[in-house]
Short mmCIF file of C-alpha atoms in Angstrom, two decimals:
data_model
loop_
_atom_site.label_atom_id
_atom_site.label_comp_id
_atom_site.label_asym_id
_atom_site.label_seq_id
_atom_site.Cartn_x
_atom_site.Cartn_y
_atom_site.Cartn_z
CA THR A 198 17.34 23.29 14.29
CA ASN A 199 14.93 23.64 11.42
CA MET A 200 13.72 20.50 9.67
CA MET A 201 12.50 20.37 6.12
CA ASP A 202 9.89 17.85 4.99
CA ILE A 203 10.85 16.67 1.51
CA ASP A 204 8.25 14.87 -0.58
CA VAL A 205 10.28 12.17 -2.32
CA GLN A 206 8.81 11.28 -5.69
CA GLN A 207 8.26 7.56 -6.14
CA GLU A 208 8.47 5.60 -9.33
CA PRO A 209 5.02 4.65 -10.62
CA ASN A 210 3.88 1.41 -9.01
CA TRP A 211 0.69 -0.60 -8.50
CA MET A 212 -0.77 2.18 -6.28
CA THR A 213 -0.33 4.98 -8.82
CA PRO A 214 -3.63 4.46 -10.72
CA PHE A 215 -5.62 4.20 -7.46
CA ILE A 216 -4.10 7.39 -6.06
CA SER A 217 -4.60 9.24 -9.35
CA TRP A 218 -8.25 8.20 -9.42
CA LEU A 219 -9.13 8.62 -5.72
CA ARG A 220 -7.21 11.87 -5.17
CA ASP A 221 -7.37 13.61 -8.55
CA GLY A 222 -10.14 11.85 -10.50
CA ILE A 223 -7.67 10.93 -13.26
CA MET A 224 -8.45 7.69 -15.08
CA PRO A 225 -6.25 5.55 -17.32
CA GLU A 226 -6.67 5.88 -21.09
CA ASP A 227 -7.53 2.22 -21.76
CA THR A 228 -11.25 1.51 -21.22
CA GLU A 229 -10.54 -1.97 -19.81
CA ASP A 230 -8.15 -0.45 -17.26
CA VAL A 231 -10.82 2.13 -16.34
CA ARG A 232 -13.42 -0.59 -15.77
CA ARG A 233 -11.02 -2.61 -13.62
CA LEU A 234 -9.88 0.46 -11.66
CA VAL A 235 -13.41 1.68 -10.87
CA TYR A 236 -14.45 -1.85 -9.83
CA ARG A 237 -11.45 -2.35 -7.54
CA SER A 238 -11.16 1.20 -6.18
CA ASN A 239 -14.07 0.75 -3.79
CA ARG A 240 -11.74 -1.48 -1.74
CA TYR A 241 -9.31 1.40 -1.23
CA GLN A 242 -9.38 4.71 0.59
CA PHE A 243 -7.04 7.68 0.17
CA ARG A 244 -6.75 9.86 3.24
CA GLU A 245 -4.15 12.36 4.38
CA GLY A 246 -1.79 11.38 1.56
CA ILE A 247 -1.83 7.65 2.32
CA LEU A 248 -3.57 4.86 0.41
CA TYR A 249 -5.34 2.26 2.57
CA LYS A 250 -7.02 -1.02 1.69
CA ARG A 251 -10.25 -1.92 3.42
CA SER A 252 -10.34 -5.36 4.98
CA PHE A 253 -12.98 -7.52 6.59
CA SER A 254 -10.81 -9.00 9.32
CA PHE A 255 -8.46 -6.05 9.94
CA PRO A 256 -8.82 -2.29 10.28
CA LEU A 257 -7.63 -0.24 7.32
CA LEU A 258 -4.37 -1.63 5.95
CA ARG A 259 -1.75 0.90 4.90
CA CYS A 260 -0.56 0.29 1.34
CA LEU A 261 3.20 0.33 1.00
CA THR A 262 5.41 1.50 -1.83
CA PRO A 263 8.00 -1.06 -2.95
CA LEU A 264 10.68 0.71 -0.86
CA GLU A 265 8.43 0.76 2.23
CA ALA A 266 7.48 -2.90 1.72
CA ASP A 267 11.14 -3.90 1.49
CA TYR A 268 11.92 -2.00 4.68
CA ALA A 269 8.91 -3.46 6.55
CA LEU A 270 9.77 -7.01 5.50
CA ARG A 271 13.37 -6.62 6.62
CA GLU A 272 12.36 -4.94 9.88
CA VAL A 273 9.82 -7.58 10.84
CA HIS A 274 12.02 -10.47 9.73
CA GLU A 275 15.15 -9.27 11.52
CA ARG A 276 13.66 -7.86 14.72
CA VAL A 277 10.56 -9.87 15.46
CA CYS A 278 10.98 -13.15 13.64
CA GLY A 279 14.66 -13.89 13.67
CA ASN A 280 16.03 -15.78 10.70
CA HIS A 281 13.70 -18.78 10.70
CA THR A 282 10.34 -17.48 9.54
CA GLY A 283 8.65 -18.67 6.38
CA GLY A 284 7.06 -16.32 3.89
CA LYS A 285 3.47 -17.05 4.90
CA THR A 286 4.13 -16.44 8.60
CA LEU A 287 6.04 -13.27 7.79
CA SER A 288 3.22 -11.89 5.63
CA ASN A 289 0.65 -12.69 8.35
CA LYS A 290 2.72 -10.74 10.90
CA LEU A 291 2.83 -7.75 8.55
CA LEU A 292 -0.93 -7.93 8.04
CA ARG A 293 -1.47 -7.98 11.81
CA GLN A 294 0.61 -4.80 12.00
CA GLY A 295 -1.64 -3.17 9.40
CA TYR A 296 0.48 -3.23 6.24
CA PHE A 297 -0.49 -4.25 2.71
CA TRP A 298 1.46 -4.36 -0.52
#
């Protein structure tokens, strides 16, 4: 059976300017946005099609699209945590697994 890898286009989200800058060198039109992007982009790394955030206490954290973040939250909450986990505990578990949104 042949499998086809389909690159699903995502709606623009918070990662879009970082990916455009780090991958393609494309900057926003607004000079204030450019300044903010260049300042913050040194915390991110784009490799093999995936955006990562650098962290002091964790290895590279994979940045998630809104759809991926929703899936990861549901997966961790339902499988690992059960139904009684607060938001802070849930986010800490996701960070330990190497996710960032």
